[in-house]
mmCIF file of C-alpha atoms and ligand atoms in Angstrom:
data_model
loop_
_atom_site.group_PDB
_atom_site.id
_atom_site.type_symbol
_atom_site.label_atom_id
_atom_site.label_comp_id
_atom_site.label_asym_id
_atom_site.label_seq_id
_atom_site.Cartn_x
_atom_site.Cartn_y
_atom_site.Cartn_z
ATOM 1 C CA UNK S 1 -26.998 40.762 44.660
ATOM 2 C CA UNK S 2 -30.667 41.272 44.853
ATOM 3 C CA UNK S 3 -32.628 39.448 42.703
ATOM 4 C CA UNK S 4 -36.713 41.118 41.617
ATOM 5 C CA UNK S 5 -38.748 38.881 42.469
ATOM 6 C CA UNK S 6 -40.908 39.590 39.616
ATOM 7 C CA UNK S 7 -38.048 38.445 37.227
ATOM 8 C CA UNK S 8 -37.299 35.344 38.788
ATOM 9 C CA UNK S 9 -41.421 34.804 38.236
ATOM 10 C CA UNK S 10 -40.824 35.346 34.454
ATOM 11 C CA UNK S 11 -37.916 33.000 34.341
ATOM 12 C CA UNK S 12 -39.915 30.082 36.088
ATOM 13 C CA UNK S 13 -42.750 30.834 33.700
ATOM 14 C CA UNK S 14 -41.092 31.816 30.427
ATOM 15 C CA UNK S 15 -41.587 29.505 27.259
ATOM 16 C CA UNK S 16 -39.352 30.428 25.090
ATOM 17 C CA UNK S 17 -35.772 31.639 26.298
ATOM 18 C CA UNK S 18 -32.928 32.723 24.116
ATOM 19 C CA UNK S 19 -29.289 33.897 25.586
ATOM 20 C CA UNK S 20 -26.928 36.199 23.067
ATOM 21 C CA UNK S 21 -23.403 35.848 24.844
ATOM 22 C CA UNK S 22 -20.242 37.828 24.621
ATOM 23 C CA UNK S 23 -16.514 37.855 25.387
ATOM 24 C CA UNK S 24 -17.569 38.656 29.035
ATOM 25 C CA UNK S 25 -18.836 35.281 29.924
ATOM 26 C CA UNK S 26 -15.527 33.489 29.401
ATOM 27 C CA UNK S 27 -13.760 36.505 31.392
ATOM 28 C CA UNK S 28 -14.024 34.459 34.522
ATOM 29 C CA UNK S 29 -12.060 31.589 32.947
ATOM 30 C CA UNK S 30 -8.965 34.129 32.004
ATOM 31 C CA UNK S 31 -10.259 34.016 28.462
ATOM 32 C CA UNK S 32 -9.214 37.864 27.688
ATOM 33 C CA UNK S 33 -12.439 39.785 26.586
ATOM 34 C CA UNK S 34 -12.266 41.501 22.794
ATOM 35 C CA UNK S 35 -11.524 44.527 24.018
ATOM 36 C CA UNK S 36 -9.372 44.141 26.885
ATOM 37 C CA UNK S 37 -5.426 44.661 25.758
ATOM 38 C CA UNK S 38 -3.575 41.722 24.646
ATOM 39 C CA UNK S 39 -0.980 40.148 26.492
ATOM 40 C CA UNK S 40 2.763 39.503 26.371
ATOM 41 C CA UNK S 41 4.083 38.821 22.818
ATOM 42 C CA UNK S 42 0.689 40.290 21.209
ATOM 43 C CA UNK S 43 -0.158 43.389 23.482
ATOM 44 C CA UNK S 44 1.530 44.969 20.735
ATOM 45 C CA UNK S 45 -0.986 43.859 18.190
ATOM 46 C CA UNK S 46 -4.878 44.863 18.002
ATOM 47 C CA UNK S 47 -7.209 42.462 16.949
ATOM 48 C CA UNK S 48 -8.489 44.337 14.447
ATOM 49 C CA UNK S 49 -5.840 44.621 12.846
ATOM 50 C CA UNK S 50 -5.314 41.052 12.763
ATOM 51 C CA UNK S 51 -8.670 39.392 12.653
ATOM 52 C CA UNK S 52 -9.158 40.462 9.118
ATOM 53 C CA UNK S 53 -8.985 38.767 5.380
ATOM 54 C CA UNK S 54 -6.377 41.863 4.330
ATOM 55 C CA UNK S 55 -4.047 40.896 7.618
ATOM 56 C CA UNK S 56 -4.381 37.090 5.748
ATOM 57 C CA UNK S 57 -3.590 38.154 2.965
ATOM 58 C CA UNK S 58 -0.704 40.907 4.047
ATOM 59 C CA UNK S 59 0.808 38.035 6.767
ATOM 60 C CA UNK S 60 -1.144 34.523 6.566
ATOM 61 C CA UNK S 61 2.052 32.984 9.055
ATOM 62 C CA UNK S 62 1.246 36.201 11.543
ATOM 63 C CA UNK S 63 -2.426 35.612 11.535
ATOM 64 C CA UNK S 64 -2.152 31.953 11.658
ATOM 65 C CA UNK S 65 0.328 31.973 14.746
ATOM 66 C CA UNK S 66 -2.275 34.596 16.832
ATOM 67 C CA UNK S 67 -5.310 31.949 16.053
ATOM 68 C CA UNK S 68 -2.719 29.242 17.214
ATOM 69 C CA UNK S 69 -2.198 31.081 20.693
ATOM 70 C CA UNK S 70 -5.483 31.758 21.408
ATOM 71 C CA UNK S 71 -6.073 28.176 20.273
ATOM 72 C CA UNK S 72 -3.765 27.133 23.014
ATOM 73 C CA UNK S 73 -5.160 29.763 25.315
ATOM 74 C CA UNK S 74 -8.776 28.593 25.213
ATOM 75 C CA UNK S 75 -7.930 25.103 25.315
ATOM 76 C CA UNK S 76 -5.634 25.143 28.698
ATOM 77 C CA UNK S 77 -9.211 27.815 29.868
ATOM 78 C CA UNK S 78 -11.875 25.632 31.776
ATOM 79 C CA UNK S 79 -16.017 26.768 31.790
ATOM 80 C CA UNK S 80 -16.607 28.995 34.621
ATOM 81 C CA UNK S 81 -19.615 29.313 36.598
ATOM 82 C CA UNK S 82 -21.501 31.178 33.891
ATOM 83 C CA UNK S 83 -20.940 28.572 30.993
ATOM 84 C CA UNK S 84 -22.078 25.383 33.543
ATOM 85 C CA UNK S 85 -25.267 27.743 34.884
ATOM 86 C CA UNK S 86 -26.139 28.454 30.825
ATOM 87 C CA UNK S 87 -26.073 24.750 30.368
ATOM 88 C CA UNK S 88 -28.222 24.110 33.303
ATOM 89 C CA UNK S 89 -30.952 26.704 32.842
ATOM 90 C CA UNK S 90 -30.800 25.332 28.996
ATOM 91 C CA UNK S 91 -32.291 21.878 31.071
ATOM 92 C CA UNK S 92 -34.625 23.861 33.196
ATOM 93 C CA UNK S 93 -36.946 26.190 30.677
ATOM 94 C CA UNK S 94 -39.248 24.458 28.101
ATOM 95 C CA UNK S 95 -37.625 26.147 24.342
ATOM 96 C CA UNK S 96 -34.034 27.210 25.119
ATOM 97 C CA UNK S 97 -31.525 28.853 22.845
ATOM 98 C CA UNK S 98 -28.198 29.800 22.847
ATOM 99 C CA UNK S 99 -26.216 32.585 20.628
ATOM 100 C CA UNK S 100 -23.395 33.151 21.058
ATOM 101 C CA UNK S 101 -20.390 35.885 19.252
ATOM 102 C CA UNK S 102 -17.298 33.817 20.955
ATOM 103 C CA UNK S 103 -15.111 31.493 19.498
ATOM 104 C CA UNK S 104 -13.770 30.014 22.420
ATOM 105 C CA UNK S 105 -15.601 26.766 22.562
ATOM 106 C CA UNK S 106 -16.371 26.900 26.221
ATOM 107 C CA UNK S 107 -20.123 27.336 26.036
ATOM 108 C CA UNK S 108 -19.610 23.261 23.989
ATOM 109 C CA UNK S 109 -17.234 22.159 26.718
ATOM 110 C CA UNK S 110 -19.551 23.010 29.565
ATOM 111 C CA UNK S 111 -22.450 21.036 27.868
ATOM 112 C CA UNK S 112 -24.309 23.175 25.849
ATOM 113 C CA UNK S 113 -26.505 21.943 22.900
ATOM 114 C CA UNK S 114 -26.860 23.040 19.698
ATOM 115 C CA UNK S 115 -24.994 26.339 20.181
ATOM 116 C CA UNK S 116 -25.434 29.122 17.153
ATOM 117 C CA UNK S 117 -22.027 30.570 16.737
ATOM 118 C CA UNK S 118 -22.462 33.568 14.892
ATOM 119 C CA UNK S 119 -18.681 34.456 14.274
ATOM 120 C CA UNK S 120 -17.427 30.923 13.818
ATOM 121 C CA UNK S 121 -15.549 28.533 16.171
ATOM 122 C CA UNK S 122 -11.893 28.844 16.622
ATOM 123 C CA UNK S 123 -11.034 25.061 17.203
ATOM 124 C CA UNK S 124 -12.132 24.315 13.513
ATOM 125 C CA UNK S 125 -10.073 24.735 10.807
ATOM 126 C CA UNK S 126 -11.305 25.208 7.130
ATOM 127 C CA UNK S 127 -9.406 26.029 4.137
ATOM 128 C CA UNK S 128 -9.074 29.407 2.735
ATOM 129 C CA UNK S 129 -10.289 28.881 -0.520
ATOM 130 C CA UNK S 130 -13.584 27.184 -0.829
ATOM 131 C CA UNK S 131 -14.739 27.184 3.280
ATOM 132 C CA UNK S 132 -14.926 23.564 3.595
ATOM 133 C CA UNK S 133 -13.842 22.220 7.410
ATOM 134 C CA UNK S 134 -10.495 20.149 7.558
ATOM 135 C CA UNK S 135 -10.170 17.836 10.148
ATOM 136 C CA UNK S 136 -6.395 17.062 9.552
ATOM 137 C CA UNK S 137 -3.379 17.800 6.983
ATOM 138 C CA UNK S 138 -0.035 16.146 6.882
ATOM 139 C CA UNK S 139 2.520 18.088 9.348
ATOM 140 C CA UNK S 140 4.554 19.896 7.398
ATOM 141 C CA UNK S 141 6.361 23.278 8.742
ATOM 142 C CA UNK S 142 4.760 25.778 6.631
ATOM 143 C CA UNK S 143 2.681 27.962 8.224
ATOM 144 C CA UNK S 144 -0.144 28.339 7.232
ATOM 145 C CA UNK S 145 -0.589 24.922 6.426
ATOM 146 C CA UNK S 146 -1.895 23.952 3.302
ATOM 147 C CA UNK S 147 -5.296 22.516 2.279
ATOM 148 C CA UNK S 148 -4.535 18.885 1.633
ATOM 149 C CA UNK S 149 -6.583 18.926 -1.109
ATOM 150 C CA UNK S 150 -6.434 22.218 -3.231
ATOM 151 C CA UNK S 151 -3.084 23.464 -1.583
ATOM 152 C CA UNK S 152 -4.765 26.609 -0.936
ATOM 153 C CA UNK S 153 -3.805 28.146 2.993
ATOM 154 C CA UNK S 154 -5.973 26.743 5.684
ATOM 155 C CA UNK S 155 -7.396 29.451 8.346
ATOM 156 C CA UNK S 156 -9.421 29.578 11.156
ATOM 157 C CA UNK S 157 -13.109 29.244 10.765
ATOM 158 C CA UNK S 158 -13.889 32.217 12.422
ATOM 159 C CA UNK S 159 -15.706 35.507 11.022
ATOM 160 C CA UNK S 160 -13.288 38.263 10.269
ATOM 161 C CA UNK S 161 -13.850 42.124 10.167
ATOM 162 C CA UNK S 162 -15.642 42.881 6.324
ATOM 163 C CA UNK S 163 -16.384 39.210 6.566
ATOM 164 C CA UNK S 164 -20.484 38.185 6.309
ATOM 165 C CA UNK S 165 -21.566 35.848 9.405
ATOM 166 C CA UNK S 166 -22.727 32.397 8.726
ATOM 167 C CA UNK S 167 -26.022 32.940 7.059
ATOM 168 C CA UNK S 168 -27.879 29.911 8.570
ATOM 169 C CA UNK S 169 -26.772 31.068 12.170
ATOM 170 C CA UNK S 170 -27.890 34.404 11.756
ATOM 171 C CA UNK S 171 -31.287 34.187 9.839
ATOM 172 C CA UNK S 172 -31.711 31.521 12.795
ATOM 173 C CA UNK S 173 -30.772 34.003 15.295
ATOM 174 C CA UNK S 174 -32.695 36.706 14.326
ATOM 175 C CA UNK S 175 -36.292 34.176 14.027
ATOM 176 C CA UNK S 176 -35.362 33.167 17.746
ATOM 177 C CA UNK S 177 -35.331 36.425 19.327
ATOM 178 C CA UNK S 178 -38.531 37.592 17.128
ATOM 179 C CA UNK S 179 -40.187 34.530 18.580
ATOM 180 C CA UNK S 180 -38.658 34.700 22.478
ATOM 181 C CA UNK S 181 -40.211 35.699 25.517
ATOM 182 C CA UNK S 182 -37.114 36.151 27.688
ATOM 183 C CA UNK S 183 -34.263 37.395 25.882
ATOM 184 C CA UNK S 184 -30.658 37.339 27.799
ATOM 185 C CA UNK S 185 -27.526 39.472 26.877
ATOM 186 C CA UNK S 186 -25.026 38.494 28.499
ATOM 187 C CA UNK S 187 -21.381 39.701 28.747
ATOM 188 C CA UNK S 188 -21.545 41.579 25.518
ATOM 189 C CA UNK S 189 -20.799 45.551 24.874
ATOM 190 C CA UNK S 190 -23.283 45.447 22.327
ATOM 191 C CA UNK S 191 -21.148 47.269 19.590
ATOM 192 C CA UNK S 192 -20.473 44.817 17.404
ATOM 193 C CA UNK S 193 -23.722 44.136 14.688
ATOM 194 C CA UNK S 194 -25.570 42.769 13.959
ATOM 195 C CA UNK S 195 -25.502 40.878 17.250
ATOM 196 C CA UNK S 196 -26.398 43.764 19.075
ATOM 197 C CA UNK S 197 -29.580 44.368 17.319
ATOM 198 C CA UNK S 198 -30.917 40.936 18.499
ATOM 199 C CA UNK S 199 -31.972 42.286 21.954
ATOM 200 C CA UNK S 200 -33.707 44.855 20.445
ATOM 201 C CA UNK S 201 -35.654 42.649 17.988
ATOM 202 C CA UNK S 202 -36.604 40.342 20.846
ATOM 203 C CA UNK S 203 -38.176 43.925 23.258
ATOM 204 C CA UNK S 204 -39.815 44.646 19.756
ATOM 205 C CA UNK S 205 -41.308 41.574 19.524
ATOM 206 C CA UNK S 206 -42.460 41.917 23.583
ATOM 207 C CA UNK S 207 -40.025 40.147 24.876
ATOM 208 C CA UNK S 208 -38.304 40.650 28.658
ATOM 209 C CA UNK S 209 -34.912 41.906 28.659
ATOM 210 C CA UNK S 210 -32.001 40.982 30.665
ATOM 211 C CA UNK S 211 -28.505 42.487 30.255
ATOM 212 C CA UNK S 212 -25.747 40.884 32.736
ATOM 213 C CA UNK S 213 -22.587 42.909 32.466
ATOM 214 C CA UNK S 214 -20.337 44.751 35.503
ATOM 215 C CA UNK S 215 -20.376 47.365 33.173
ATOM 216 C CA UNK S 216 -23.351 49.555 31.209
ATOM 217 C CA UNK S 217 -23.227 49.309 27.772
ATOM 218 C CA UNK S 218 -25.907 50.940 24.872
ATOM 219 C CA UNK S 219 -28.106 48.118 25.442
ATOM 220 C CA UNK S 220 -28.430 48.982 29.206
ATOM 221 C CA UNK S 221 -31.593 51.215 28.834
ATOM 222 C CA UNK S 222 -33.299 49.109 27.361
ATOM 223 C CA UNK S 223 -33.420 46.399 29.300
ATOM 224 C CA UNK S 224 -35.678 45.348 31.599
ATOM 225 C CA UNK S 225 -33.449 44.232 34.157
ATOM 226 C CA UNK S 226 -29.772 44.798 34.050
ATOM 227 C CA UNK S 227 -27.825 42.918 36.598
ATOM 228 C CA UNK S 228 -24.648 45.038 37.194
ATOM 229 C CA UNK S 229 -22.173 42.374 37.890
ATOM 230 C CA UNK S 230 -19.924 39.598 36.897
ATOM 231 C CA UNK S 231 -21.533 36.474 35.006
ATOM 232 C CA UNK S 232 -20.012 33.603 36.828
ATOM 233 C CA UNK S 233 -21.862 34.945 39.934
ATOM 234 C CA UNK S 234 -25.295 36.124 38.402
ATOM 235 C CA UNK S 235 -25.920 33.826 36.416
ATOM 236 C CA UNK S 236 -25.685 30.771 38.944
ATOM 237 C CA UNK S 237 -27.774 32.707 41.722
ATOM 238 C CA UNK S 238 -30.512 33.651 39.347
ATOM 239 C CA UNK S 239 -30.536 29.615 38.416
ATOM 240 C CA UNK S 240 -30.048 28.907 41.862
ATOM 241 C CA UNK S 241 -32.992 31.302 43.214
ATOM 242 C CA UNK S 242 -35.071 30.037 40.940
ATOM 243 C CA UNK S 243 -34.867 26.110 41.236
ATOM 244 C CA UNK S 244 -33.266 25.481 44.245
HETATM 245 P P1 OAD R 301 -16.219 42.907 24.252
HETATM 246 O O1 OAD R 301 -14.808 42.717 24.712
HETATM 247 O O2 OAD R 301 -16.550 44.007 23.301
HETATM 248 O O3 OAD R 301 -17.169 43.137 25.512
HETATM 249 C C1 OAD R 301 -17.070 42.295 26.618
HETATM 250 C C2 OAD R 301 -18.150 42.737 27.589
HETATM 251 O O4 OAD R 301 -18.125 41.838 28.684
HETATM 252 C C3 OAD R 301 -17.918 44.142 28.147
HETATM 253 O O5 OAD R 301 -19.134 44.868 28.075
HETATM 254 C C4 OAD R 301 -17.524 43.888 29.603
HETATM 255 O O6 OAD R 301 -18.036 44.900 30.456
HETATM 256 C C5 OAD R 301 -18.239 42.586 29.874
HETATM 257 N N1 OAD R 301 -17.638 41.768 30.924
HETATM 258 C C6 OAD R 301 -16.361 41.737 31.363
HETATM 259 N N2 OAD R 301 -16.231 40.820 32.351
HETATM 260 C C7 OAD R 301 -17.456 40.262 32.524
HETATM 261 C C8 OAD R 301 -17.970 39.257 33.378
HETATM 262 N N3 OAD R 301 -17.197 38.632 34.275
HETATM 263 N N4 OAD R 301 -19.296 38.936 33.283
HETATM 264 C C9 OAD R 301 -20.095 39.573 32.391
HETATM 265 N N5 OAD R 301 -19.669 40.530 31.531
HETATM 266 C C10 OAD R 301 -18.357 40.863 31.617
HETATM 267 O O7 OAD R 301 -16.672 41.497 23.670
HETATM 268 P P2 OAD R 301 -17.950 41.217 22.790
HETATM 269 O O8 OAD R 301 -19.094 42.096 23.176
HETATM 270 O O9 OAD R 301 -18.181 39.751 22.819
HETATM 271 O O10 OAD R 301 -16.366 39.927 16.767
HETATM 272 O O11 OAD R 301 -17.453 41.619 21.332
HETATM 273 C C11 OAD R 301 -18.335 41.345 20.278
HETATM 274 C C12 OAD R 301 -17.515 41.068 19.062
HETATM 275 O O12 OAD R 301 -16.600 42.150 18.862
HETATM 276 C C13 OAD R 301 -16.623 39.856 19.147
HETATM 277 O O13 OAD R 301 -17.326 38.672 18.919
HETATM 278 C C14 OAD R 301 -15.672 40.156 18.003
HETATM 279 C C15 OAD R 301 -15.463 41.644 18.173
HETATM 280 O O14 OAD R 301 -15.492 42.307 16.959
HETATM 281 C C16 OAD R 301 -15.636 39.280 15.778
HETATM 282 O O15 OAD R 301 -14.545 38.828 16.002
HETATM 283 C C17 OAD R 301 -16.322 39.204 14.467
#
C-alpha cells in the first residue's frame, strides 16, 4: 500500500490524536466482526436478538451462556498487528486517545492505556440490578449466577441494544474528538451511534480524517484519507513509515 506522503507529515506533526475502533480491528485475531454470521452452535442466533435487556429478561441462562463463549473466544484470541501498532503510536504522538466500541479486551492486552470503552467490557461482570462490578461469587450451577450480595442475576457489563452507553465514556469521547487534530476510524462500519458521529464531530471541529477499513462504509467520503485495507497491515506500515 501507498502511503501520501502528506499524511504521514500530519501524523509526525499532529498534537492531539484520537482513534475510534471497531469490530474490524480484532478481525485479524479470529475475533468474528458484529456483523459477520456466527459460528457453529450460535450461527443460528443474531446478536441482536441476543445482546438485548428483553433477551435477559425472556432467557437470562441463553444470554449468559453466548457472553460465556465469546468470553472464552476472546480470551484463547491474541492482539494482532493492529492492537500492538495502536499501542505503539499511543507512545509515539504527544496527546493520544483511544475509543473504542469492542468488548473484547484486546486493545488492554496489547498495552493500551486508559482505553474509553464505550459499550462496556465483556471480561467484567456486574450484577443486574444496581450495575456495580463483581469480581467473584460462590460457584454454584445456576446460570446466571447470582449477585452475592442482593441475589439479583449477574450479566455482562456490556451495553445492550435500547441500553444508554456509559455516560462518562461518552461525554469524554465526544470532548476528545471536538478537541483532536487527527482523528482515526478504524475497522468500524460506522452504523452504529452515536459512535459514528464522532468522526464527524472531529472534521467539524478541523480535524484530519482517516478511515482504515477493506471495505467503504458511510464514513468513507468524508474522510480525508481512507486506507482500503486490512488493519493489522495498515496500521503497522503507517507506524512503521513514519518512525522507522
Ligand atoms: P461491524 O461488524 O459493524 O463492522 C466491522 C467493520 O470492520 C466492517 O466495516 C468491516 O469492513 C471492517 N473490517 C473487517 N475486517 C477488517 C480488518 N481486518 N481491518 C479493518 N477493518 C476490517 O462492527 P462495528 O462497526 O464495531 O454495538 O459495530 C459497531 C457496533 O455495532 C458494535 O460495537 C455493537 C454493534 O451494535 C453494541 O454491541 C452496542
Amino acid at each position: 500500500m501507498v502511503l501520501d506522503d502528506v499524511l504521514l507529515k500530519y501524523m509526525q506533526t499532529a498534537v492531539r490524536v484520537v482513534v475510534l475502533t471497531g469490530a474490524g480491528v480484532s478481525a485479524e485475531s479470529g475475533v468474528p466482526t458484529f456483523r459477520q454470521a456466527q459460528t457453529g452452535l450460535w450461527a443460528q442466533y443474531d446478536p441482536h436478538d441476543l445482546a438485548t435487556p428483553q433477551a435477559f429478561q425472556r432467557n437470562p441462562a441463553l444470554v449468559w451462556e453466548w457472553y460465556a463463549w465469546r468470553r472464552d473466544l476472546v480470551s484463547k484470541a491474541q492482539p494482532n498487528p493492529a492492537h500492538l501498532a495502536l499501542a505503539e503510536l499511543a507512545q509515539r504522538v504527544d496527546q493520544f486517545a483511544l475509543i473504542t466500541q469492542n468488548v473484547d479486551n484486546l486493545h488492554q492486552r496489547a498495552g493500551s492505556q486508559n482505553v474509553i470503552e464505550l459499550h462496556g467490557n465483556i471480561t467484567r461482570i456486574k450484577c443486574a440490578d444496581d450495575g456495580r462490578i463483581v469480581t467473584n461469587w460462590p460457584e454454584s450451577d445456576e446460570t446466571p449466577p447470582k449477585c452475592p450480595d442482593c441475589d439479583h442475576y449477574l450479566r455482562p457489563d456490556v451495553v445492550w441494544f435500547g441500553e444508554n452507553l456509559p455516560r462518562g465514556a461518552l461525554e469524554r469521547a465526544i470532548q476528545l474528538a471536538r478537541d483532536c487534530d487527527l482523528f482515526f476510524s478504524i475497522g468500524t462500519s460506522a452504523l452504529v451511534q452515536p459512535a459514528a458521529s464522532l468522526p464527524l464531530l472531529a472534521v467539524e471541529n478541523g480535524a484530519v480524517l482517516v478511515e482504515i477499513n477493506p471495505d467503504q462504509t458511510p464514513l468513507t467520503r468524508y474522510a480525508d484519507y481512507a486506507l482500503h485495507g486490512p488493519a493489522g497491515e495498515v496500521l503497522p506500515a503507517l507506524v512503521q513509515a513514519v518512525w522507522g
